XYZ file of C-alpha atoms in Angstrom:
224
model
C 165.505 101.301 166.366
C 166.226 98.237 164.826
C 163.463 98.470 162.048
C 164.906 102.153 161.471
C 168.615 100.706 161.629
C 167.509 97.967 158.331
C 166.042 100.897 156.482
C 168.787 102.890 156.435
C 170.839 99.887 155.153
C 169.096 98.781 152.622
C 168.818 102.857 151.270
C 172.897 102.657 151.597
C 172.671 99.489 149.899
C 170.394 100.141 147.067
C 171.809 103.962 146.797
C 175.097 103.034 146.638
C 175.186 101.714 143.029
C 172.752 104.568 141.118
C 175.113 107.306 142.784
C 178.471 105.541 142.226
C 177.417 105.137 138.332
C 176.745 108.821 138.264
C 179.937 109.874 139.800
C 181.940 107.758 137.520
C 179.983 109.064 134.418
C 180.749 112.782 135.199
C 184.859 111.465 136.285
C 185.069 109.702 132.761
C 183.186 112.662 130.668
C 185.589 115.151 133.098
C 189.138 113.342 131.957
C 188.253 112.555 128.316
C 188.435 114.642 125.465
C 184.759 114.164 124.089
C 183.298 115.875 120.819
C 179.944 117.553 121.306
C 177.495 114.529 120.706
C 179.377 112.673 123.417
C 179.709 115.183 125.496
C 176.075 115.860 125.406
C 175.295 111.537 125.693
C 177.224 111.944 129.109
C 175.706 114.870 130.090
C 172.111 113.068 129.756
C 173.317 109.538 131.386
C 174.149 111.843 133.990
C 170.720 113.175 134.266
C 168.695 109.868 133.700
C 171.295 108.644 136.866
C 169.945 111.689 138.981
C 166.541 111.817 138.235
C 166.021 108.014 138.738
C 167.529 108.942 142.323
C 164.959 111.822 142.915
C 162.063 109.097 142.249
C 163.426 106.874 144.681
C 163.617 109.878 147.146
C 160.416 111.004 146.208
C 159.062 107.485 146.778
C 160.438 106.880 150.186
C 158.597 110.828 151.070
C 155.433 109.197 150.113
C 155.918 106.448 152.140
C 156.465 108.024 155.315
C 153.655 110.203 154.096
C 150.945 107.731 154.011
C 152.299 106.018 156.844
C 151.722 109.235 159.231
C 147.652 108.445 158.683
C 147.095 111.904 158.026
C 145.118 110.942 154.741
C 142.577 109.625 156.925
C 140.944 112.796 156.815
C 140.490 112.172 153.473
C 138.562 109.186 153.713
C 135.072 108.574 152.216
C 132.334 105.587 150.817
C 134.082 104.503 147.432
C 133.304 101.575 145.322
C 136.442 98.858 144.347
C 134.845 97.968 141.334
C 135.047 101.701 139.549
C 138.804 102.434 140.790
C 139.726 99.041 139.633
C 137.749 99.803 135.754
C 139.926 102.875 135.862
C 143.356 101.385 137.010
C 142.769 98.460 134.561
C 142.027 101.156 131.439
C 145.624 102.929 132.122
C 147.494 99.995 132.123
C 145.952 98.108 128.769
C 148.410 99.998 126.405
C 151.417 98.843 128.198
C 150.083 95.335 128.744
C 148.902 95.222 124.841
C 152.526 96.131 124.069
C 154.111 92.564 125.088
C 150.683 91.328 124.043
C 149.994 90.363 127.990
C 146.151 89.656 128.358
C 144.973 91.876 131.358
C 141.595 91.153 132.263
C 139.002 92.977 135.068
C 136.741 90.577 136.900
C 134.291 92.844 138.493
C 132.339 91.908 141.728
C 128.617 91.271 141.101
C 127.485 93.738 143.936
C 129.610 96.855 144.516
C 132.226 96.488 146.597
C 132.462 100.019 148.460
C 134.565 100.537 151.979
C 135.418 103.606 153.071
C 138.928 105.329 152.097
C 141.377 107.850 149.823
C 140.489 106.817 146.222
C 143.512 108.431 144.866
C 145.999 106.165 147.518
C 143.593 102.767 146.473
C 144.206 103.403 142.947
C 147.835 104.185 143.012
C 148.151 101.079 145.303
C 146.237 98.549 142.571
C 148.308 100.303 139.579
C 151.769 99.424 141.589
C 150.151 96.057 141.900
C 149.568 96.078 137.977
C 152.978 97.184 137.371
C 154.448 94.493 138.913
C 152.633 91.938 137.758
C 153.089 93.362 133.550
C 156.781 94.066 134.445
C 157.500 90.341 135.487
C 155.198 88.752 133.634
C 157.093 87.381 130.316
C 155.084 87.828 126.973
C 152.120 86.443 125.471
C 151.135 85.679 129.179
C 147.906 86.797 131.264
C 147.287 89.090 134.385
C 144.057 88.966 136.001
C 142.575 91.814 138.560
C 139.819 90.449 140.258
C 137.316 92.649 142.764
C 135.803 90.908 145.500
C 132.588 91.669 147.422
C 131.775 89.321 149.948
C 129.173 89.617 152.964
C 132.216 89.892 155.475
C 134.606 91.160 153.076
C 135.478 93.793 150.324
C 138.688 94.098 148.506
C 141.173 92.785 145.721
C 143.128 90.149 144.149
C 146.076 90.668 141.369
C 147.035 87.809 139.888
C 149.982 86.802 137.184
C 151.794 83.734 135.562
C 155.065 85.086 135.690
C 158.278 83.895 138.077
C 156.495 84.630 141.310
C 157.716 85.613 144.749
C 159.407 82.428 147.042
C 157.825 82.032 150.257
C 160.938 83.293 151.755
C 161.068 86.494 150.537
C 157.010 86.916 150.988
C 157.475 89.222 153.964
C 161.054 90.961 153.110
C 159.972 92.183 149.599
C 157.183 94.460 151.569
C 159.977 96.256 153.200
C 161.192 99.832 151.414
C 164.102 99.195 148.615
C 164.145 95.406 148.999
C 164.473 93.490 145.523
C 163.969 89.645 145.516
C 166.053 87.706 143.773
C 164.204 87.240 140.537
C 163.733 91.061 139.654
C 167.641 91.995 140.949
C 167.864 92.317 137.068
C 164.859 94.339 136.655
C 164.106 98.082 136.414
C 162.689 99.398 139.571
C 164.040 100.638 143.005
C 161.796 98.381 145.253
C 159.454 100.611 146.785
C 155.768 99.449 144.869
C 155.403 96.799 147.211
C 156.221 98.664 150.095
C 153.930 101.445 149.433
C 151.082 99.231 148.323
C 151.765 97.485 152.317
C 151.341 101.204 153.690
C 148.123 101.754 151.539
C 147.065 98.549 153.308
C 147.823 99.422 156.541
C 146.019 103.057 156.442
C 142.991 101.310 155.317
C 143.164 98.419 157.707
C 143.473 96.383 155.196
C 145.177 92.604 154.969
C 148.311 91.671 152.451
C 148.327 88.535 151.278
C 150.896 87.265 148.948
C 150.746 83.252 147.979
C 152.054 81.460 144.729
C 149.283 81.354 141.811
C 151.069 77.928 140.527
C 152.365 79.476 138.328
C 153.097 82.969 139.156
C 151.957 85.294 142.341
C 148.818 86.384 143.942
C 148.602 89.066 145.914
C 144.844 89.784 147.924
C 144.248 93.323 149.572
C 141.338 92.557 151.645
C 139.200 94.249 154.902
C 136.157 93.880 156.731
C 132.896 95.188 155.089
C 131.269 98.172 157.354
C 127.661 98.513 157.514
């Protein structure tokens, strides 16, 4: 009760500001006499406002979604190394845009566990988000596969302002924003759905400061 009790604060919380932005939009546009190109600028703030709501909605669905386990049924032999190749391809246009170097360090033997290949990859491109989004430019992020006799998983790791050991464990909870990224675009949910991934697949989180910047490992126990 308590756990449900915080995340229905923080969606209050984080809710709060989106929907009171969009209420005063329409109240403004509704009192003022506006021409037709204003009229028509309000009319899409208004819609940018609701849409970015719908996402978050949308988000927190998937959440609970992946969290039920049903995907499970879903699961089968995949290999790290070809979901990260494709993840890392999708997000080279947006990296080469701030001219961030994003590199793929593939494991030397594949690196295959069993799971949903579409919930793995949407997990590592969250991870890749992040990183791009708070890294500044001219900087590096670095996505490295890991295929161990014990272990299989994944490493992302960034030079940008990193996450404090404090907030380690709270920015893994739905809609939470550390300090550092209050500024930023987002409504806090990558992090909290790439912790769900984990969990569904038994996997381990692992967040720790790359001096400078973050790390965060994705990790489980190989299978015969």
């Amino acid at each position: 009760m308590s756990e449900v009790k915080g995340v229905c604060d923080d969606i209050a919380h984080d809710l709060r500001t989106p929907l009171t932005r969009l209420i005063a939009g329409l109240e403004r546009t509704q009192r003022r006499g506006l021409d037709e190109a204003q009229y028509a600028a309000s009319i899409d703030a208004a819609l940018n406002e609701a849409k970015s709501l719908l996402l978050t909605f949308k988000a927190l669905l998937r959440i609970s979604e992946i969290e039920d386990s049903a995907r499970r049924s879903h699961f089968a032999p995949l290999d790290l190394n070809l979901i990260s190749a494709d993840a890392v391809e999708l997000y080279e246009p947006l990296a080469q845009e701030r001219d961030i170097n994003l590199t793929l360090e593939p494991a030397r033997f594949p690196a295959v566990m069993p799971g949903d290949a579409q919930l793995l990859f949407d997990a590592i491109c969250n991870l890749l988000d992040n990183a791009i989004k708070f890294c500044p430019d001219h900087s590096a992020v670095r996505l490295t596969v890991i295929s161990e006799p014990n272990r299989v998983g994944l490493c992302v790791t960034d030079n940008g302002p990193g996450i404090a050991q404090a907030e380690q464990e709270a920015v893994l909870r739905r809609l939470y924003r550390a300090e550092a990224s209050r500024h930023t675009p987002g409504n806090g949910l990558g992090l909290s759905m790439v912790s769900a991934v984990a969990r569904l697949h038994d996997m381990k989180l692992s967040i720790s400061d790359a001096a400078p910047g973050c790390r965060i490992e994705l990790t489980t126990r190989r299978t015969a």
